[in-house]
C-alpha positions as MATLAB code, in Angstrom:
seq = 'MYKWFIIIVAGFITTQAYGQTAHEIISKVRDREIGNATKTRMTMVLIEKDKTQRVRELISFSKSDESQSKDLLYFESPPDMKGTGFLNIRVREKNGEKDQWLYLPALKKVKRIASSESGGDFLGSDFSYSDMGGTDIDNYNYALKGEETVNGYETYQIISQPKTDAIAKQFGYRKSILWVAKDIWLVVKAINYTTKPGEIKLMEASDIKEVNGIWTAYKIQMSRLQEKAFQHATIMVLNEVEYNADIDDGIFTERQLMKGF';
ca = [
       1.020    9.125    1.483;
      -0.057    5.745    0.152;
       3.480    4.433    0.350;
       1.860    1.224    1.612;
       0.220    0.691   -1.786;
       2.907    2.048   -4.060;
       5.555   -0.641   -3.498;
       3.344   -3.693   -3.765;
       5.931   -5.604   -5.785;
       9.521   -5.307   -6.976;
      12.762   -7.218   -7.702;
      16.061   -7.184   -9.623;
      17.005   -7.678  -13.286;
      19.414   -6.015  -15.730;
      16.950   -5.040  -18.478;
      17.444   -1.355  -19.341;
      15.342    1.562  -20.544;
      17.267    4.559  -21.856;
      20.179    3.654  -19.591;
      18.046    2.822  -16.560;
      17.709   -0.698  -15.234;
      14.365   -1.940  -14.008;
      15.840   -2.055  -10.519;
      16.735    1.631  -10.763;
      13.194    2.480  -11.813;
      11.650    0.611   -8.884;
      14.253    2.069   -6.546;
      13.120    5.542   -7.608;
       9.545    4.576   -6.717;
      10.725    3.396   -3.317;
      12.996    6.361   -2.673;
      10.853    9.184   -4.037;
      10.301   12.116   -1.717;
       7.375   11.661    0.703;
       8.659   13.585    3.703;
       9.702   11.946    6.953;
       6.402   12.333    8.811;
       2.898   12.424    7.366;
      -0.574   12.853    8.845;
      -3.642   12.136    6.724;
      -7.397   11.804    6.844;
      -8.988    9.389    4.415;
     -12.284    7.900    3.350;
     -12.482    4.193    2.571;
     -15.387    3.108    0.371;
     -16.197   -0.602    0.098;
     -18.166   -1.499   -3.052;
     -20.060   -4.783   -3.023;
     -20.803   -6.978   -6.021;
     -24.328   -5.512   -6.220;
     -22.748   -2.009   -6.171;
     -23.974   -1.135   -2.675;
     -21.421    0.839   -0.667;
     -20.120    1.101    2.876;
     -18.116    4.130    3.988;
     -15.390    4.323    6.629;
     -13.415    7.356    7.837;
      -9.769    6.996    8.908;
      -6.868    8.982   10.290;
      -3.272    7.868    9.828;
       0.207    8.801   11.031;
       3.425    7.750    9.302;
       7.062    8.353   10.145;
      10.256    7.007    8.614;
      14.022    7.306    8.604;
      16.878    5.368    7.034;
      16.403    2.397    9.364;
      12.647    1.883    9.618;
       9.153    3.081    8.794;
       6.182    3.265   11.169;
       2.468    3.594   10.426;
      -0.477    4.023   12.787;
      -4.038    4.057   11.502;
      -7.391    4.506   13.238;
     -10.968    4.180   12.070;
     -13.146    7.106   13.187;
     -16.442    5.862   11.719;
     -18.863    4.115   11.335;
     -19.699    3.422   15.002;
     -19.031   -0.319   14.761;
     -15.500    0.403   13.455;
     -14.631    3.429   15.592;
     -11.441    2.939   17.583;
     -10.212    0.016   15.503;
      -6.484    0.546   15.039;
      -3.602   -0.811   12.991;
       0.109   -0.461   13.755;
       2.851   -1.337   11.269;
       6.599   -1.168   11.921;
       8.996   -2.204    9.148;
      12.767   -2.482    9.607;
      14.675   -1.946    6.374;
      17.868   -3.834    7.296;
      15.826   -7.009    7.838;
      14.712   -7.302    4.199;
      11.591   -5.329    4.935;
      10.426   -7.608    7.733;
       7.587   -5.986    9.600;
       5.630   -6.266   12.801;
       1.906   -5.586   12.572;
      -0.763   -5.303   15.237;
      -4.529   -4.871   15.032;
      -6.650   -3.474   17.867;
     -10.340   -4.434   18.012;
     -12.136   -2.282   20.626;
     -15.078   -4.692   20.913;
     -12.649   -7.305   22.218;
     -10.392   -4.779   23.991;
      -7.504   -6.797   22.653;
      -4.433   -6.237   20.476;
      -3.831   -9.000   17.945;
      -0.444   -9.479   16.344;
      -0.643  -10.212   12.620;
       1.492  -13.238   11.806;
       3.681  -13.124    8.690;
       1.606  -15.987    7.281;
      -1.428  -13.666    7.377;
       0.223  -10.876    5.350;
      -1.672  -11.808    2.207;
      -5.040  -11.740    3.991;
      -7.650   -9.029    3.512;
      -7.271   -5.927    5.658;
     -10.523   -5.599    7.649;
     -12.817   -6.683    4.825;
     -11.212   -4.432    2.216;
      -9.490   -5.411   -1.023;
      -6.114   -4.282    0.289;
      -4.071   -6.902    2.080;
      -2.024   -6.513    5.255;
       0.980   -6.725    2.946;
      -0.312   -3.813    0.853;
      -0.763   -1.777    4.003;
       2.685   -2.635    5.346;
       4.848   -2.655    2.230;
       7.600   -5.093    1.303;
      11.265   -5.043    0.307;
      12.106   -4.623   -3.366;
      14.686   -7.400   -3.245;
      12.022  -10.000   -2.481;
      11.065  -10.035   -6.187;
      12.364  -10.580   -9.704;
      11.022   -8.346  -12.418;
      11.507   -7.462  -16.071;
      11.015   -4.223  -17.948;
       8.598   -4.964  -20.814;
       8.240   -1.582  -22.502;
       6.532    1.777  -22.304;
       2.865    2.752  -22.459;
       0.628    5.775  -21.925;
      -1.774    5.201  -19.013;
      -4.370    7.836  -18.125;
      -2.238   10.528  -19.709;
       1.024    9.457  -18.048;
       4.018    8.097  -19.926;
       4.932    4.938  -18.022;
       7.359    2.052  -17.816;
       5.658   -1.358  -17.789;
       7.278   -3.850  -15.448;
       6.514   -7.530  -14.873;
       7.214   -8.717  -11.329;
       7.319  -12.115   -9.693;
       8.343  -13.183   -6.179;
      11.697  -14.904   -5.917;
      10.282  -17.900   -4.050;
       6.973  -19.679   -3.581;
       7.198  -18.849    0.116;
       7.267  -15.109   -0.641;
       4.293  -15.486   -2.999;
       2.351  -17.330   -0.308;
       3.249  -14.802    2.380;
       2.382  -11.649    0.435;
      -0.453  -13.082   -1.673;
       0.734  -12.238   -5.197;
       2.295  -14.694   -7.637;
       2.786  -12.140  -10.416;
       2.172   -8.433  -10.989;
       2.297   -5.966  -13.845;
       3.181   -2.395  -12.861;
       2.909    0.845  -14.757;
       5.343    3.421  -13.305;
       4.818    7.061  -14.339;
       8.031    8.634  -15.572;
       9.514   11.586  -13.708;
       7.035   11.458  -10.800;
       7.865    7.788  -10.026;
       4.379    6.720   -8.985;
       2.749    3.393   -9.769;
      -0.419    4.576  -11.514;
      -1.734    1.098  -12.342;
      -1.029   -2.465  -11.261;
      -2.535   -5.833  -12.135;
      -1.860   -8.278   -9.304;
      -2.384  -11.994   -9.887;
      -3.165  -13.448   -6.477;
      -2.377  -16.950   -5.270;
      -6.074  -17.823   -5.684;
      -6.769  -19.421   -9.106;
      -8.447  -17.028  -11.546;
      -8.340  -14.018   -9.186;
      -6.702  -10.685   -9.934;
      -6.645   -7.375   -8.093;
      -6.499   -4.239  -10.212;
      -5.009   -1.134   -8.590;
      -5.509    2.297  -10.170;
      -4.196    5.611   -8.816;
      -5.813    8.861   -9.937;
      -6.406   12.500   -9.015;
      -2.644   12.942   -8.717;
      -1.486   16.344   -7.462;
       1.764   17.937   -6.358;
       1.621   18.907   -2.679;
       4.619   20.778   -1.255;
       6.750   19.282   -4.003;
       5.490   15.747   -3.332;
       3.410   13.949   -5.962;
       0.342   12.561   -4.228;
      -2.436   10.228   -5.392;
      -5.697   11.453   -3.877;
      -7.593    8.369   -5.018;
      -6.561    4.718   -5.157;
      -8.956    1.953   -6.153;
      -8.322   -1.755   -5.708;
     -10.801   -3.941   -7.603;
     -11.095   -7.697   -7.179;
     -12.053   -9.787  -10.201;
     -12.650  -13.516  -10.564;
     -12.223  -14.825  -14.115;
     -12.498  -11.145  -15.201;
     -15.875  -10.724  -13.454;
     -16.186   -7.948  -10.851;
     -16.462   -9.184   -7.268;
     -15.644   -6.293   -4.935;
     -13.694   -3.021   -4.787;
     -12.185   -0.658   -2.242;
     -11.551    3.027   -2.890;
      -9.233    5.081   -0.695;
      -9.804    8.829   -1.005;
      -7.369   11.287    0.547;
      -9.193   14.181    2.207;
      -6.346   15.907    4.057;
      -2.587   15.489    4.013;
       0.135   17.147    6.072;
       3.690   16.353    5.072;
       6.599   16.781    7.483;
       4.095   16.877   10.318;
       5.085   17.095   13.975;
       4.514   13.485   15.077;
       5.857   12.074   18.340;
       7.708    8.754   17.991;
       5.957    7.618   21.146;
       2.623    7.077   19.436;
       3.847    4.043   17.503;
       3.302    1.578   20.352;
       0.815   -1.115   21.322;
      -0.206    1.023   24.304;
      -1.120    3.956   22.041;
      -2.860    1.557   19.676;
      -5.235    0.572   22.478;
      -5.577    4.127   23.803;
      -6.609    5.683   20.489;
      -7.051    9.394   19.801;
];
């Protein structure tokens, strides 16, 4: 669960921590156990600058193997969002290249998300299409800067930057700082410097529990700040999770995206 948000950034460098390179640390984040098929129900809370809130309910299905990962997500409420769907398919051997589609029931049309739109906001939230779809760790350079305690977790602090300007433009981040919790290999905090001057997005994972041997963040908040001033935030709360669920491969299609559940 939340694998979309965990690997926001990554890269390769030889800096070591107690015998581990930074690449090995990020690889452990990427490769940590999450099961091969997951079904979840979530609540998305959008927090405006004046602190008013809007609530959305979602259901998601994820399945992965050594060659690719697939994600299908539907909004169940409010009424004006019901039936809106998102499909993400990422092929690992193609440097994490992904195909993404969005279904808007009001238009009765499936829209393909172009790679140039990956850094754009996902349906008015503070997560981007890139956050929702993930990226390949070899798209980035990063350096291990030290260790720090964050919300009770001993973490490695890693600085990450995209290898090229084109990657930064595509995924929306020009630099990130990650805090990776030791042993459970979860990113518990990230500061993402976007390609917009003066804007950062702060990600914080909390309410972390072990479910069937899998460490799971039940709450993830992404806050948007401009020159350190709060602008907007999105909270994703996990209500139900079923790991190693029985999910048919056939649902990860444009046809199913339009059909809904």
